[in-house]
Amino acid sequence: MKSKILINTLYFVISYLIIFLIYVLIINRKRKTYKEGKKAVDINYLIKKFNLDLNKINYKTIKWITTFINPLIISFTFVIVINIESFTLGLIIGFIIMLALIYSIYEIIGRLLKKRGEKNV
């Protein structure tokens, strides 16, 4: 049991680091300014759903928050899916977990950023 937890933790850390490096080195280079980042669905979702004012909240802050959160969601889902033996069941559960994590974590982040923007008034 301890070795399984250790192996899953190792999988999580390695996958998080790999995905984080991909985000930092490849994806974030394409969206340095807000005009370039307008195509990013995750950032647009946060800005439009929570009516975030980019004059009060820095675009780079939002970009880095999503850079830390997205690999976390992907890595967590990956660790759960690799422990499921059935391929079809793994895909279904992985999809459900990923949607639930994206919605819940982005909701929390959006509310925190909204409060942060209101404090800066």
Coordinates of C-alpha atoms in Angstrom, one line a residue:
M1 CA 0.0 0.0 0.0
K2 CA 2.8 2.4 0.9
S3 CA 4.6 1.7 -2.4
K4 CA 1.4 2.3 -4.4
I5 CA 1.0 5.7 -2.7
L6 CA 4.7 6.5 -3.3
I7 CA 4.4 5.5 -7.0
N8 CA 1.3 7.6 -7.5
T9 CA 2.9 10.5 -5.8
L10 CA 5.9 10.1 -8.1
Y11 CA 3.7 9.9 -11.1
F12 CA 1.9 13.1 -10.0
V13 CA 5.1 15.1 -9.4
I14 CA 6.7 14.0 -12.6
S15 CA 3.6 14.6 -14.8
Y16 CA 3.1 18.0 -13.1
L17 CA 6.6 19.1 -13.8
I18 CA 6.5 18.0 -17.4
I19 CA 3.1 19.6 -18.1
F20 CA 4.2 22.8 -16.2
L21 CA 7.3 23.1 -18.3
I22 CA 5.3 22.7 -21.4
Y23 CA 3.0 25.5 -20.3
V24 CA 5.9 27.8 -19.4
L25 CA 8.1 27.1 -22.3
I26 CA 5.6 26.7 -25.1
I27 CA 2.1 27.9 -24.3
N28 CA 2.9 31.0 -22.3
R29 CA 5.4 32.2 -24.9
K30 CA 2.5 32.5 -27.4
R31 CA 0.4 34.7 -25.0
K32 CA 2.7 37.3 -23.6
T33 CA 0.1 40.2 -23.9
Y34 CA -3.6 40.2 -23.5
K35 CA -4.2 40.7 -27.2
E36 CA -2.3 37.5 -27.9
G37 CA -3.9 35.8 -24.9
K38 CA -7.4 36.6 -26.0
K39 CA -7.5 33.3 -27.8
A40 CA -6.9 31.4 -24.6
V41 CA -10.1 29.8 -23.5
D42 CA -9.2 29.5 -19.8
I43 CA -8.3 33.2 -19.4
N44 CA -11.3 34.4 -21.4
Y45 CA -13.5 32.3 -19.3
L46 CA -12.3 33.8 -16.1
I47 CA -12.4 37.4 -17.4
K48 CA -15.9 37.2 -19.0
K49 CA -17.6 35.1 -16.3
F50 CA -16.4 37.1 -13.4
N51 CA -16.3 40.5 -15.1
L52 CA -12.6 40.9 -14.1
D53 CA -11.2 44.4 -14.7
L54 CA -7.8 44.0 -16.3
N55 CA -6.9 47.5 -15.0
K56 CA -7.1 46.3 -11.5
I57 CA -5.9 42.7 -12.0
N58 CA -2.7 42.2 -14.0
Y59 CA -3.0 39.9 -17.0
K60 CA 0.3 38.2 -16.0
T61 CA -1.3 37.3 -12.7
I62 CA -4.2 35.5 -14.4
K63 CA -1.8 33.9 -16.9
W64 CA 0.5 32.5 -14.1
I65 CA -2.4 31.3 -12.0
T66 CA -3.7 29.3 -14.9
T67 CA -0.2 28.1 -15.6
F68 CA 0.0 26.6 -12.1
I69 CA -3.6 25.3 -12.0
N70 CA -3.9 23.5 -15.4
P71 CA -1.0 21.1 -14.9
L72 CA -2.4 20.4 -11.4
I73 CA -5.8 19.4 -12.9
I74 CA -4.2 17.3 -15.7
S75 CA -1.8 15.5 -13.4
F76 CA -4.4 14.7 -10.8
T77 CA -6.7 13.3 -13.5
F78 CA -3.8 11.3 -15.0
V79 CA -2.9 9.7 -11.6
I80 CA -6.5 8.6 -11.1
V81 CA -7.0 7.3 -14.6
I82 CA -3.8 5.2 -14.6
N83 CA -5.1 3.3 -11.6
I84 CA -8.3 2.2 -13.4
E85 CA -7.8 -1.0 -15.3
S86 CA -10.7 -0.7 -17.8
F87 CA -9.8 1.7 -20.7
T88 CA -13.3 2.8 -21.3
L89 CA -14.2 3.3 -17.7
G90 CA -10.9 5.2 -17.3
L91 CA -11.8 7.6 -20.1
I92 CA -15.3 8.2 -18.7
I93 CA -14.1 8.7 -15.1
G94 CA -11.2 10.9 -16.3
F95 CA -13.5 13.1 -18.4
I96 CA -15.9 13.5 -15.5
I97 CA -13.1 14.3 -13.0
M98 CA -11.4 16.7 -15.3
L99 CA -14.7 18.6 -15.9
A100 CA -15.5 18.7 -12.2
L101 CA -12.0 20.0 -11.3
I102 CA -12.0 22.6 -14.0
Y103 CA -15.3 24.0 -13.0
S104 CA -14.7 24.0 -9.3
I105 CA -11.1 25.3 -9.3
Y106 CA -11.9 28.0 -11.9
E107 CA -14.9 29.0 -9.9
I108 CA -12.8 29.4 -6.7
I109 CA -10.0 31.3 -8.6
G110 CA -12.6 33.6 -10.3
R111 CA -14.2 34.5 -7.0
L112 CA -10.8 35.2 -5.4
L113 CA -9.7 37.3 -8.3
K114 CA -13.0 39.2 -8.2
K115 CA -12.5 40.0 -4.5
R116 CA -8.9 41.0 -5.2
G117 CA -10.0 43.4 -7.9
E118 CA -12.6 44.9 -5.6
K119 CA -10.0 45.5 -2.9
N120 CA -7.8 47.4 -5.3
V121 CA -10.4 50.1 -5.8

